[in-house]
Amino acid sequence: MADTLTQTQKALLTLRQRVLSGAISGGTRLYEVALAEELAISRTPIRAALSRLAEEGLLERGRGGGFVVRSFALADVVDTIDLRGVLEGTAARYAAERGISLEQLERSRATLREIDRVLATQDIDMEAYSTLNTAFHLQLALMSQSATLQRELARITALPFASPSAFLEDHDRREALQRTLAVAQAQHIAILDAIAGREAGRAEALAREHARAARRNVEFLLSDEGVQREGVPSLALVRD
Amino acid sequence: MADTLTQTQKALLTLRQRVLSGAISGGTRLYEVALAEELAISRTPIRAALSRLAEEGLLERGRGGGFVVRSFALADVVDTIDLRGVLEGTAARYAAERGISLEQLERSRATLREIDRVLATQDIDMEAYSTLNTAFHLQLALMSQSATLQRELARITALPFASPSAFLEDHDRREALQRTLAVAQAQHIAILDAIAGREAGRAEALAREHARAARRNVEFLLSDEGVQREGVPSLALVRD
DNA sequence: GCCCACCTAAATGTATACACATGATGATAT
DNA sequence: ATATCATCATGTGTATACATTTAGGTGGGC
């Protein structure tokens, strides 16, 4: 059967979920034997899963073997979001410098039109926005025409707090959210416009600034005025 | 005994060397059983080694399991070097924005003075230069005060052709080499000067341009006028 | 009282037998 | 002649027994 999950895949899904949800806190060492017993899976697939989680950047290899859950301070979160901005800025610059096909341009414009449609409604469908937003950022990576850049962006973006659509779920105040999304969409449009107009420097600067909004969001959430961090899935693995 | 290599380490060293040297060409699939027989090591440590090489970016996981040696086209090489420039540019900018300690500044200045000394001799000690050059680039990463950035720079730099000291071994013409190194050293000095003077934009631009020199070097080596690629270790895993 | 060596428990490292998935091959029926 | 299905070869997936390493505690000697 093709839909049967291997033991490695089961372990991978379970452990990834546990780490991302914060069920296992940063710095915790993961012992193969303990996990094997608990998940009723032998050590071999557990090791394979741990190894892949290390590839994803969720675990670190400890000295003398073993794996430890990676621990992220606020500074790490901010730096990682900024780094996404730098990489997306580079992607935008490449897209502008190298030029993109009419098909690519039209596809991205269509995505932005759909986002406009979602934002026009009174009660915004956040899941739809999130999907479309992620799609636009993915298209931006593709427009760079650099496999290297796509790869590194995918790596960074795999961290939940560095994803382009992080921190969208938890806005308690509707009007603040609508304003934020309107600004973000204006930046999307400007980035694509700069790329279409071959304005490389402008495209890069805009994409950097776009990520900066996410950074402000985090800083607000983790400030005293922010909501409880408990309710924010993207921040589950961030330590105090 | 502490100096005894585990089987995994043996396999890792052997396989890494084979991939880096080009003994196994890009796109080749690596079979566990074959490697296990050949290296007289059981499959378990072989798998562990392959997994770590995938983490290092030298192998890719194939569909349906298995590992394949990653294949780099010229475009990938150029993009990766450029990416190093972008990341080092960001490191330089952070260093300038955030400020560095006097100890850090003096340490880097000392490194640059040593490079000056090496370059002043008639017959340049390339190994000494390479070591010092690598040290300076490492210090630049540290000055960023961003663990995230340090991590990503280390990842990129692990690829032989993206290392700051790549392509130093194979210059046939001495005077061209001396000119290249003099320019590079001038850039080093300017970058550190910009950081010390808190000139963030200048620091970033200079670090980017510094990587561009490596890019020009590759493009020359792979052009018709360049030497045979065979003699260039850094390019062993680059495909035609 | 302190330090060093040894011991032990608990962890990872290793080998290997077997299970399972997949794709190639060839025989057979239509 | 071709399509289909059984069979087999070859790969990874999994479990498990055993080896090895190492950290920590405990004892003895100085």
mmCIF file of N, CA and C in Angstrom, chain A residues 85-145:
data_model
loop_
_atom_site.group_PDB
_atom_site.id
_atom_site.type_symbol
_atom_site.label_atom_id
_atom_site.label_comp_id
_atom_site.label_asym_id
_atom_site.label_seq_id
_atom_site.Cartn_x
_atom_site.Cartn_y
_atom_site.Cartn_z
ATOM 1 N N GLY A 85 13.928 38.318 5.447
ATOM 2 C CA GLY A 85 13.815 39.557 4.686
ATOM 3 C C GLY A 85 15.003 39.755 3.759
ATOM 4 N N VAL A 86 16.188 39.466 4.253
ATOM 5 C CA VAL A 86 17.390 39.612 3.431
ATOM 6 C C VAL A 86 17.330 38.666 2.232
ATOM 7 N N LEU A 87 16.921 37.428 2.497
ATOM 8 C CA LEU A 87 16.873 36.440 1.412
ATOM 9 C C LEU A 87 15.758 36.771 0.414
ATOM 10 N N GLU A 88 14.609 37.142 0.923
ATOM 11 C CA GLU A 88 13.522 37.512 0.013
ATOM 12 C C GLU A 88 13.882 38.778 -0.753
ATOM 13 N N GLY A 89 14.621 39.671 -0.093
ATOM 14 C CA GLY A 89 15.100 40.850 -0.790
ATOM 15 C C GLY A 89 16.010 40.468 -1.940
ATOM 16 N N THR A 90 16.882 39.511 -1.685
ATOM 17 C CA THR A 90 17.776 39.035 -2.743
ATOM 18 C C THR A 90 16.978 38.364 -3.863
ATOM 19 N N ALA A 91 15.961 37.614 -3.476
ATOM 20 C CA ALA A 91 15.107 36.967 -4.486
ATOM 21 C C ALA A 91 14.440 38.020 -5.363
ATOM 22 N N ALA A 92 13.924 39.055 -4.725
ATOM 23 C CA ALA A 92 13.253 40.127 -5.474
ATOM 24 C C ALA A 92 14.241 40.837 -6.398
ATOM 25 N N ARG A 93 15.428 41.068 -5.879
ATOM 26 C CA ARG A 93 16.446 41.727 -6.701
ATOM 27 C C ARG A 93 16.805 40.883 -7.919
ATOM 28 N N TYR A 94 17.041 39.579 -7.667
ATOM 29 C CA TYR A 94 17.352 38.684 -8.784
ATOM 30 C C TYR A 94 16.224 38.690 -9.807
ATOM 31 N N ALA A 95 14.994 38.623 -9.314
ATOM 32 C CA ALA A 95 13.843 38.602 -10.226
ATOM 33 C C ALA A 95 13.856 39.846 -11.099
ATOM 34 N N ALA A 96 14.146 40.993 -10.475
ATOM 35 C CA ALA A 96 14.170 42.250 -11.228
ATOM 36 C C ALA A 96 15.347 42.282 -12.205
ATOM 37 N N GLU A 97 16.499 41.830 -11.745
ATOM 38 C CA GLU A 97 17.697 41.879 -12.589
ATOM 39 C C GLU A 97 17.623 40.900 -13.753
ATOM 40 N N ARG A 98 17.125 39.710 -13.443
ATOM 41 C CA ARG A 98 17.149 38.655 -14.460
ATOM 42 C C ARG A 98 15.905 38.675 -15.331
ATOM 43 N N GLY A 99 14.876 39.318 -14.816
ATOM 44 C CA GLY A 99 13.629 39.380 -15.574
ATOM 45 C C GLY A 99 12.817 38.112 -15.392
ATOM 46 N N ILE A 100 11.513 38.272 -15.394
ATOM 47 C CA ILE A 100 10.639 37.106 -15.226
ATOM 48 C C ILE A 100 9.738 36.984 -16.442
ATOM 49 N N SER A 101 9.229 35.800 -16.649
ATOM 50 C CA SER A 101 8.380 35.565 -17.809
ATOM 51 C C SER A 101 7.010 36.212 -17.595
ATOM 52 N N LEU A 102 6.320 36.456 -18.705
ATOM 53 C CA LEU A 102 4.975 37.018 -18.604
ATOM 54 C C LEU A 102 4.051 36.084 -17.837
ATOM 55 N N GLU A 103 4.266 34.780 -18.022
ATOM 56 C CA GLU A 103 3.427 33.806 -17.313
ATOM 57 C C GLU A 103 3.616 33.949 -15.806
ATOM 58 N N GLN A 104 4.888 34.023 -15.377
ATOM 59 C CA GLN A 104 5.157 34.176 -13.948
ATOM 60 C C GLN A 104 4.527 35.457 -13.409
ATOM 61 N N LEU A 105 4.708 36.536 -14.153
ATOM 62 C CA LEU A 105 4.172 37.826 -13.722
ATOM 63 C C LEU A 105 2.658 37.750 -13.580
ATOM 64 N N GLU A 106 2.014 37.188 -14.595
ATOM 65 C CA GLU A 106 0.552 37.114 -14.563
ATOM 66 C C GLU A 106 0.069 36.203 -13.427
ATOM 67 N N ARG A 107 0.800 35.136 -13.181
ATOM 68 C CA ARG A 107 0.415 34.225 -12.114
ATOM 69 C C ARG A 107 0.454 34.933 -10.755
ATOM 70 N N SER A 108 1.525 35.700 -10.543
ATOM 71 C CA SER A 108 1.648 36.412 -9.273
ATOM 72 C C SER A 108 0.601 37.511 -9.162
ATOM 73 N N ARG A 109 0.330 38.178 -10.273
ATOM 74 C CA ARG A 109 -0.705 39.215 -10.250
ATOM 75 C C ARG A 109 -2.045 38.601 -9.893
ATOM 76 N N ALA A 110 -2.302 37.415 -10.417
ATOM 77 C CA ALA A 110 -3.560 36.732 -10.116
ATOM 78 C C ALA A 110 -3.641 36.419 -8.621
ATOM 79 N N THR A 111 -2.522 35.976 -8.051
ATOM 80 C CA THR A 111 -2.497 35.699 -6.610
ATOM 81 C C THR A 111 -2.814 36.955 -5.813
ATOM 82 N N LEU A 112 -2.213 38.059 -6.235
ATOM 83 C CA LEU A 112 -2.459 39.318 -5.512
ATOM 84 C C LEU A 112 -3.908 39.780 -5.663
ATOM 85 N N ARG A 113 -4.493 39.555 -6.847
ATOM 86 C CA ARG A 113 -5.910 39.899 -7.025
ATOM 87 C C ARG A 113 -6.781 39.081 -6.084
ATOM 88 N N GLU A 114 -6.411 37.814 -5.926
ATOM 89 C CA GLU A 114 -7.197 36.963 -5.012
ATOM 90 C C GLU A 114 -7.078 37.455 -3.580
ATOM 91 N N ILE A 115 -5.867 37.874 -3.211
ATOM 92 C CA ILE A 115 -5.692 38.422 -1.859
ATOM 93 C C ILE A 115 -6.561 39.667 -1.688
ATOM 94 N N ASP A 116 -6.589 40.512 -2.714
ATOM 95 C CA ASP A 116 -7.447 41.695 -2.676
ATOM 96 C C ASP A 116 -8.891 41.300 -2.397
ATOM 97 N N ARG A 117 -9.321 40.250 -3.079
ATOM 98 C CA ARG A 117 -10.703 39.802 -2.932
ATOM 99 C C ARG A 117 -10.968 39.343 -1.491
ATOM 100 N N VAL A 118 -10.010 38.600 -0.927
ATOM 101 C CA VAL A 118 -10.183 38.118 0.449
ATOM 102 C C VAL A 118 -10.222 39.302 1.424
ATOM 103 N N LEU A 119 -9.366 40.277 1.184
ATOM 104 C CA LEU A 119 -9.287 41.408 2.106
ATOM 105 C C LEU A 119 -10.498 42.329 1.984
ATOM 106 N N ALA A 120 -11.206 42.245 0.855
ATOM 107 C CA ALA A 120 -12.355 43.133 0.644
ATOM 108 C C ALA A 120 -13.557 42.731 1.498
ATOM 109 N N THR A 121 -13.590 41.488 1.923
ATOM 110 C CA THR A 121 -14.747 41.026 2.694
ATOM 111 C C THR A 121 -14.701 41.566 4.122
ATOM 112 N N GLN A 122 -15.855 41.601 4.728
ATOM 113 C CA GLN A 122 -15.964 42.119 6.091
ATOM 114 C C GLN A 122 -15.235 41.217 7.074
ATOM 115 N N ASP A 123 -15.560 39.940 6.997
ATOM 116 C CA ASP A 123 -14.971 38.980 7.931
ATOM 117 C C ASP A 123 -13.911 38.168 7.184
ATOM 118 N N ILE A 124 -12.680 38.576 7.360
ATOM 119 C CA ILE A 124 -11.595 38.024 6.546
ATOM 120 C C ILE A 124 -11.381 36.528 6.812
ATOM 121 N N ASP A 125 -11.305 35.788 5.727
ATOM 122 C CA ASP A 125 -11.010 34.351 5.817
ATOM 123 C C ASP A 125 -9.501 34.193 5.979
ATOM 124 N N MET A 126 -9.070 34.019 7.220
ATOM 125 C CA MET A 126 -7.636 34.015 7.489
ATOM 126 C C MET A 126 -6.922 32.833 6.870
ATOM 127 N N GLU A 127 -7.605 31.707 6.792
ATOM 128 C CA GLU A 127 -6.950 30.537 6.222
ATOM 129 C C GLU A 127 -6.684 30.759 4.736
ATOM 130 N N ALA A 128 -7.687 31.357 4.060
ATOM 131 C CA ALA A 128 -7.509 31.651 2.639
ATOM 132 C C ALA A 128 -6.378 32.656 2.451
ATOM 133 N N TYR A 129 -6.353 33.695 3.297
ATOM 134 C CA TYR A 129 -5.281 34.692 3.187
ATOM 135 C C TYR A 129 -3.929 34.029 3.379
ATOM 136 N N SER A 130 -3.846 33.212 4.407
ATOM 137 C CA SER A 130 -2.585 32.562 4.728
ATOM 138 C C SER A 130 -2.070 31.731 3.557
ATOM 139 N N THR A 131 -2.978 30.968 2.948
ATOM 140 C CA THR A 131 -2.605 30.137 1.799
ATOM 141 C C THR A 131 -2.097 30.992 0.641
ATOM 142 N N LEU A 132 -2.832 32.066 0.358
ATOM 143 C CA LEU A 132 -2.463 32.928 -0.768
ATOM 144 C C LEU A 132 -1.157 33.673 -0.470
ATOM 145 N N ASN A 133 -1.008 34.125 0.752
ATOM 146 C CA ASN A 133 0.212 34.823 1.143
ATOM 147 C C ASN A 133 1.428 33.911 0.991
ATOM 148 N N THR A 134 1.285 32.687 1.482
ATOM 149 C CA THR A 134 2.369 31.722 1.340
ATOM 150 C C THR A 134 2.679 31.482 -0.135
ATOM 151 N N ALA A 135 1.633 31.393 -0.934
ATOM 152 C CA ALA A 135 1.809 31.155 -2.371
ATOM 153 C C ALA A 135 2.594 32.298 -3.008
ATOM 154 N N PHE A 136 2.265 33.536 -2.642
ATOM 155 C CA PHE A 136 2.973 34.677 -3.227
ATOM 156 C C PHE A 136 4.458 34.650 -2.864
ATOM 157 N N HIS A 137 4.724 34.357 -1.594
ATOM 158 C CA HIS A 137 6.125 34.317 -1.173
ATOM 159 C C HIS A 137 6.884 33.189 -1.863
ATOM 160 N N LEU A 138 6.188 32.091 -2.097
ATOM 161 C CA LEU A 138 6.812 30.985 -2.822
ATOM 162 C C LEU A 138 7.104 31.398 -4.265
ATOM 163 N N GLN A 139 6.152 32.100 -4.862
ATOM 164 C CA GLN A 139 6.355 32.569 -6.234
ATOM 165 C C GLN A 139 7.540 33.526 -6.305
ATOM 166 N N LEU A 140 7.683 34.346 -5.258
ATOM 167 C CA LEU A 140 8.819 35.273 -5.208
ATOM 168 C C LEU A 140 10.133 34.495 -5.244
ATOM 169 N N ALA A 141 10.180 33.417 -4.460
ATOM 170 C CA ALA A 141 11.388 32.582 -4.448
ATOM 171 C C ALA A 141 11.640 31.999 -5.838
ATOM 172 N N LEU A 142 10.579 31.541 -6.493
ATOM 173 C CA LEU A 142 10.730 30.960 -7.825
ATOM 174 C C LEU A 142 11.209 31.999 -8.835
ATOM 175 N N MET A 143 10.696 33.215 -8.701
ATOM 176 C CA MET A 143 11.068 34.272 -9.644
ATOM 177 C C MET A 143 12.556 34.591 -9.583
ATOM 178 N N SER A 144 13.196 34.260 -8.469
ATOM 179 C CA SER A 144 14.625 34.550 -8.335
ATOM 180 C C SER A 144 15.451 33.731 -9.318
ATOM 181 N N GLN A 145 14.873 32.616 -9.768
ATOM 182 C CA GLN A 145 15.572 31.731 -10.693
ATOM 183 C C GLN A 145 16.898 31.247 -10.131
#
